[in-house]
């Protein structure tokens, strides 16, 4: 994170961004990454940037702006989406919604539009959610839906 995009002020205010522990609660003390992530250098030897990739499922801050600072992380609102496109200018997300009767199964939200987030607003991405694309489960009725890691769905 850099001072230019508001990252430092988030760090100093103890707002945890981008990484979650296996308990499903944000944590900066114990940084645990349970899956492969794609990274890039962020201007310093001590900082890396986790880059959302096409096909990944991410938790995204809702109603975010670079000046946004909620009072506590547990008051943040999120949406869950699949990264379906990525250019130098933006990241394109297809929103997902939880399937009734399932804690960790999500399906494409046909009532929501595709969301496009400018690359400069990457801090809007909270964390990647490990997931599997379902194919033959329940006799194929869940084909095309995603099963998300339950630790990240609470």
PDB file of C-alpha atoms in Angstrom:
ATOM      1  CA  UNK A   1       0.000   0.000   0.000  1.00  0.00           C
ATOM      2  CA  UNK A   2       1.181   3.520  -0.566  1.00  0.00           C
ATOM      3  CA  UNK A   3       0.425   6.906   0.904  1.00  0.00           C
ATOM      4  CA  UNK A   4      -0.837   8.090  -2.491  1.00  0.00           C
ATOM      5  CA  UNK A   5      -3.882   5.809  -2.488  1.00  0.00           C
ATOM      6  CA  UNK A   6      -4.741   6.082   1.192  1.00  0.00           C
ATOM      7  CA  UNK A   7      -3.157   2.777   2.187  1.00  0.00           C
ATOM      8  CA  UNK A   8      -1.005   4.109   4.994  1.00  0.00           C
ATOM      9  CA  UNK A   9      -3.904   5.807   6.729  1.00  0.00           C
ATOM     10  CA  UNK A  10      -5.760   2.469   6.703  1.00  0.00           C
ATOM     11  CA  UNK A  11      -2.751   0.728   8.257  1.00  0.00           C
ATOM     12  CA  UNK A  12      -2.352   3.317  10.989  1.00  0.00           C
ATOM     13  CA  UNK A  13      -6.057   3.140  11.832  1.00  0.00           C
ATOM     14  CA  UNK A  14      -5.756  -0.649  12.308  1.00  0.00           C
ATOM     15  CA  UNK A  15      -8.142  -1.446   9.476  1.00  0.00           C
ATOM     16  CA  UNK A  16      -7.040  -4.845   8.272  1.00  0.00           C
ATOM     17  CA  UNK A  17      -7.134  -5.186   4.502  1.00  0.00           C
ATOM     18  CA  UNK A  18      -6.371  -7.882   1.951  1.00  0.00           C
ATOM     19  CA  UNK A  19      -5.524 -10.836   4.225  1.00  0.00           C
ATOM     20  CA  UNK A  20      -7.645 -13.005   6.505  1.00  0.00           C
ATOM     21  CA  UNK A  21      -6.709 -15.715   8.929  1.00  0.00           C
ATOM     22  CA  UNK A  22      -8.187 -19.205   8.760  1.00  0.00           C
ATOM     23  CA  UNK A  23     -10.614 -18.234  11.526  1.00  0.00           C
ATOM     24  CA  UNK A  24     -12.600 -16.063   9.109  1.00  0.00           C
ATOM     25  CA  UNK A  25     -11.702 -12.912  11.062  1.00  0.00           C
ATOM     26  CA  UNK A  26      -9.270 -10.291   9.681  1.00  0.00           C
ATOM     27  CA  UNK A  27      -5.857 -10.311  11.284  1.00  0.00           C
ATOM     28  CA  UNK A  28      -2.623  -8.422  10.744  1.00  0.00           C
ATOM     29  CA  UNK A  29      -0.744 -10.193  13.569  1.00  0.00           C
ATOM     30  CA  UNK A  30      -0.937 -13.651  12.053  1.00  0.00           C
ATOM     31  CA  UNK A  31      -0.795 -13.497   8.301  1.00  0.00           C
ATOM     32  CA  UNK A  32      -1.944 -16.862   6.990  1.00  0.00           C
ATOM     33  CA  UNK A  33      -2.475 -17.485   3.310  1.00  0.00           C
ATOM     34  CA  UNK A  34      -4.118 -20.845   2.690  1.00  0.00           C
ATOM     35  CA  UNK A  35      -3.790 -20.809  -1.096  1.00  0.00           C
ATOM     36  CA  UNK A  36      -1.553 -19.737  -3.962  1.00  0.00           C
ATOM     37  CA  UNK A  37      -1.612 -15.986  -4.610  1.00  0.00           C
ATOM     38  CA  UNK A  38      -0.214 -13.940  -7.497  1.00  0.00           C
ATOM     39  CA  UNK A  39       1.944 -11.058  -6.383  1.00  0.00           C
ATOM     40  CA  UNK A  40       3.714  -8.026  -7.767  1.00  0.00           C
ATOM     41  CA  UNK A  41       6.255  -5.608  -6.329  1.00  0.00           C
ATOM     42  CA  UNK A  42       4.761  -2.410  -4.914  1.00  0.00           C
ATOM     43  CA  UNK A  43       7.599   0.132  -5.016  1.00  0.00           C
ATOM     44  CA  UNK A  44       9.530  -1.173  -2.007  1.00  0.00           C
ATOM     45  CA  UNK A  45      11.423  -4.302  -1.025  1.00  0.00           C
ATOM     46  CA  UNK A  46       9.158  -4.671   2.021  1.00  0.00           C
ATOM     47  CA  UNK A  47       5.806  -4.460   0.234  1.00  0.00           C
ATOM     48  CA  UNK A  48       4.099  -6.856  -2.125  1.00  0.00           C
ATOM     49  CA  UNK A  49       0.785  -6.498  -3.847  1.00  0.00           C
ATOM     50  CA  UNK A  50      -1.621  -9.418  -4.196  1.00  0.00           C
ATOM     51  CA  UNK A  51      -3.120  -9.240  -7.672  1.00  0.00           C
ATOM     52  CA  UNK A  52      -6.619 -10.604  -8.431  1.00  0.00           C
ATOM     53  CA  UNK A  53      -6.539 -13.061 -11.358  1.00  0.00           C
ATOM     54  CA  UNK A  54      -9.239 -14.135 -13.832  1.00  0.00           C
ATOM     55  CA  UNK A  55     -11.199 -17.096 -12.467  1.00  0.00           C
ATOM     56  CA  UNK A  56     -10.584 -16.291  -8.788  1.00  0.00           C
ATOM     57  CA  UNK A  57     -13.340 -15.519  -6.272  1.00  0.00           C
ATOM     58  CA  UNK A  58     -12.819 -12.386  -4.160  1.00  0.00           C
ATOM     59  CA  UNK A  59     -14.544 -10.567  -1.332  1.00  0.00           C
ATOM     60  CA  UNK A  60     -14.898  -6.901  -2.337  1.00  0.00           C
ATOM     61  CA  UNK A  61     -15.671  -3.886  -0.156  1.00  0.00           C
ATOM     62  CA  UNK A  62     -19.074  -2.464  -1.047  1.00  0.00           C
ATOM     63  CA  UNK A  63     -19.465   1.336  -1.499  1.00  0.00           C
ATOM     64  CA  UNK A  64     -15.699   1.875  -1.299  1.00  0.00           C
ATOM     65  CA  UNK A  65     -13.794   5.069  -2.168  1.00  0.00           C
ATOM     66  CA  UNK A  66     -10.129   5.927  -1.599  1.00  0.00           C
ATOM     67  CA  UNK A  67     -11.187   8.264   1.252  1.00  0.00           C
ATOM     68  CA  UNK A  68     -13.406   5.601   2.868  1.00  0.00           C
ATOM     69  CA  UNK A  69     -12.511   4.660   6.452  1.00  0.00           C
ATOM     70  CA  UNK A  70     -15.129   2.686   8.393  1.00  0.00           C
ATOM     71  CA  UNK A  71     -14.991   2.885  12.192  1.00  0.00           C
ATOM     72  CA  UNK A  72     -14.400  -0.895  12.560  1.00  0.00           C
ATOM     73  CA  UNK A  73     -13.712  -3.784  10.192  1.00  0.00           C
ATOM     74  CA  UNK A  74     -16.822  -5.645  11.446  1.00  0.00           C
ATOM     75  CA  UNK A  75     -19.014  -2.802  10.121  1.00  0.00           C
ATOM     76  CA  UNK A  76     -17.768  -3.219   6.538  1.00  0.00           C
ATOM     77  CA  UNK A  77     -20.179  -4.423   3.861  1.00  0.00           C
ATOM     78  CA  UNK A  78     -18.929  -6.847   1.219  1.00  0.00           C
ATOM     79  CA  UNK A  79     -19.957  -8.474  -2.042  1.00  0.00           C
ATOM     80  CA  UNK A  80     -18.506 -11.697  -3.432  1.00  0.00           C
ATOM     81  CA  UNK A  81     -17.549 -11.946  -7.072  1.00  0.00           C
ATOM     82  CA  UNK A  82     -15.640 -13.886  -9.700  1.00  0.00           C
ATOM     83  CA  UNK A  83     -12.907 -12.065 -11.605  1.00  0.00           C
ATOM     84  CA  UNK A  84     -13.918 -12.465 -15.263  1.00  0.00           C
ATOM     85  CA  UNK A  85     -11.612  -9.941 -16.916  1.00  0.00           C
ATOM     86  CA  UNK A  86      -8.523  -7.882 -16.228  1.00  0.00           C
ATOM     87  CA  UNK A  87      -6.875  -5.067 -18.181  1.00  0.00           C
ATOM     88  CA  UNK A  88      -4.350  -2.415 -17.243  1.00  0.00           C
ATOM     89  CA  UNK A  89      -7.263  -0.036 -16.627  1.00  0.00           C
ATOM     90  CA  UNK A  90      -9.765  -2.203 -14.731  1.00  0.00           C
ATOM     91  CA  UNK A  91     -10.815  -5.502 -13.175  1.00  0.00           C
ATOM     92  CA  UNK A  92     -14.196  -6.918 -14.217  1.00  0.00           C
ATOM     93  CA  UNK A  93     -16.244  -8.911 -11.697  1.00  0.00           C
ATOM     94  CA  UNK A  94     -19.381 -11.013 -12.036  1.00  0.00           C
ATOM     95  CA  UNK A  95     -21.217 -10.910  -8.698  1.00  0.00           C
ATOM     96  CA  UNK A  96     -22.177 -14.137  -6.913  1.00  0.00           C
ATOM     97  CA  UNK A  97     -25.029 -14.800  -4.494  1.00  0.00           C
ATOM     98  CA  UNK A  98     -25.441 -17.505  -1.874  1.00  0.00           C
ATOM     99  CA  UNK A  99     -27.640 -20.437  -2.869  1.00  0.00           C
ATOM    100  CA  UNK A 100     -30.571 -20.938  -0.458  1.00  0.00           C
ATOM    101  CA  UNK A 101     -30.057 -23.928   1.818  1.00  0.00           C
ATOM    102  CA  UNK A 102     -26.264 -23.983   1.406  1.00  0.00           C
ATOM    103  CA  UNK A 103     -23.752 -22.227   3.640  1.00  0.00           C
ATOM    104  CA  UNK A 104     -20.877 -22.112   1.173  1.00  0.00           C
ATOM    105  CA  UNK A 105     -22.388 -22.618  -2.310  1.00  0.00           C
ATOM    106  CA  UNK A 106     -22.638 -19.491  -4.448  1.00  0.00           C
ATOM    107  CA  UNK A 107     -24.076 -18.977  -7.920  1.00  0.00           C
ATOM    108  CA  UNK A 108     -23.848 -16.192 -10.495  1.00  0.00           C
ATOM    109  CA  UNK A 109     -26.218 -13.357  -9.572  1.00  0.00           C
ATOM    110  CA  UNK A 110     -28.288 -12.945 -12.734  1.00  0.00           C
ATOM    111  CA  UNK A 111     -30.040  -9.823 -11.392  1.00  0.00           C
ATOM    112  CA  UNK A 112     -26.831  -7.855 -10.801  1.00  0.00           C
ATOM    113  CA  UNK A 113     -24.810  -6.191 -13.484  1.00  0.00           C
ATOM    114  CA  UNK A 114     -21.161  -6.890 -14.035  1.00  0.00           C
ATOM    115  CA  UNK A 115     -19.017  -4.709 -11.766  1.00  0.00           C
ATOM    116  CA  UNK A 116     -15.962  -2.921 -13.172  1.00  0.00           C
ATOM    117  CA  UNK A 117     -13.362  -1.660 -10.710  1.00  0.00           C
ATOM    118  CA  UNK A 118     -10.620   0.706 -11.915  1.00  0.00           C
ATOM    119  CA  UNK A 119      -7.127  -0.708 -11.313  1.00  0.00           C
ATOM    120  CA  UNK A 120      -6.288   2.342  -9.174  1.00  0.00           C
ATOM    121  CA  UNK A 121      -8.977   1.152  -6.686  1.00  0.00           C
ATOM    122  CA  UNK A 122      -7.407  -2.286  -6.034  1.00  0.00           C
ATOM    123  CA  UNK A 123      -7.611  -1.714  -2.269  1.00  0.00           C
ATOM    124  CA  UNK A 124     -11.325  -2.376  -2.677  1.00  0.00           C
ATOM    125  CA  UNK A 125     -10.448  -6.097  -2.875  1.00  0.00           C
ATOM    126  CA  UNK A 126     -10.437  -7.481   0.663  1.00  0.00           C
ATOM    127  CA  UNK A 127      -9.299 -11.074   0.181  1.00  0.00           C
ATOM    128  CA  UNK A 128      -9.373 -14.010  -2.177  1.00  0.00           C
ATOM    129  CA  UNK A 129     -11.724 -16.832  -1.201  1.00  0.00           C
ATOM    130  CA  UNK A 130     -10.548 -20.376  -1.990  1.00  0.00           C
ATOM    131  CA  UNK A 131     -13.230 -22.094  -4.081  1.00  0.00           C
ATOM    132  CA  UNK A 132     -14.074 -25.009  -6.360  1.00  0.00           C
ATOM    133  CA  UNK A 133     -16.272 -25.010  -9.434  1.00  0.00           C
ATOM    134  CA  UNK A 134     -18.993 -27.620  -8.961  1.00  0.00           C
ATOM    135  CA  UNK A 135     -19.689 -30.019 -11.838  1.00  0.00           C
ATOM    136  CA  UNK A 136     -21.375 -33.299 -10.871  1.00  0.00           C
ATOM    137  CA  UNK A 137     -22.540 -32.603  -7.299  1.00  0.00           C
ATOM    138  CA  UNK A 138     -26.210 -33.316  -6.571  1.00  0.00           C
ATOM    139  CA  UNK A 139     -26.661 -35.062  -9.899  1.00  0.00           C
ATOM    140  CA  UNK A 140     -25.318 -32.043 -11.796  1.00  0.00           C
ATOM    141  CA  UNK A 141     -27.924 -29.628 -10.374  1.00  0.00           C
ATOM    142  CA  UNK A 142     -25.124 -27.450  -8.960  1.00  0.00           C
ATOM    143  CA  UNK A 143     -23.102 -27.396 -12.201  1.00  0.00           C
ATOM    144  CA  UNK A 144     -21.516 -23.988 -12.711  1.00  0.00           C
ATOM    145  CA  UNK A 145     -21.894 -22.934  -9.078  1.00  0.00           C
ATOM    146  CA  UNK A 146     -18.973 -22.409  -6.688  1.00  0.00           C
ATOM    147  CA  UNK A 147     -18.284 -23.995  -3.333  1.00  0.00           C
ATOM    148  CA  UNK A 148     -16.364 -21.459  -1.258  1.00  0.00           C
ATOM    149  CA  UNK A 149     -14.121 -22.236   1.696  1.00  0.00           C
ATOM    150  CA  UNK A 150     -16.589 -22.127   4.660  1.00  0.00           C
ATOM    151  CA  UNK A 151     -13.981 -20.378   6.855  1.00  0.00           C
ATOM    152  CA  UNK A 152     -14.324 -17.333   4.615  1.00  0.00           C
ATOM    153  CA  UNK A 153     -18.136 -17.352   4.415  1.00  0.00           C
ATOM    154  CA  UNK A 154     -19.008 -16.432   7.995  1.00  0.00           C
TER     155      UNK A 154
END
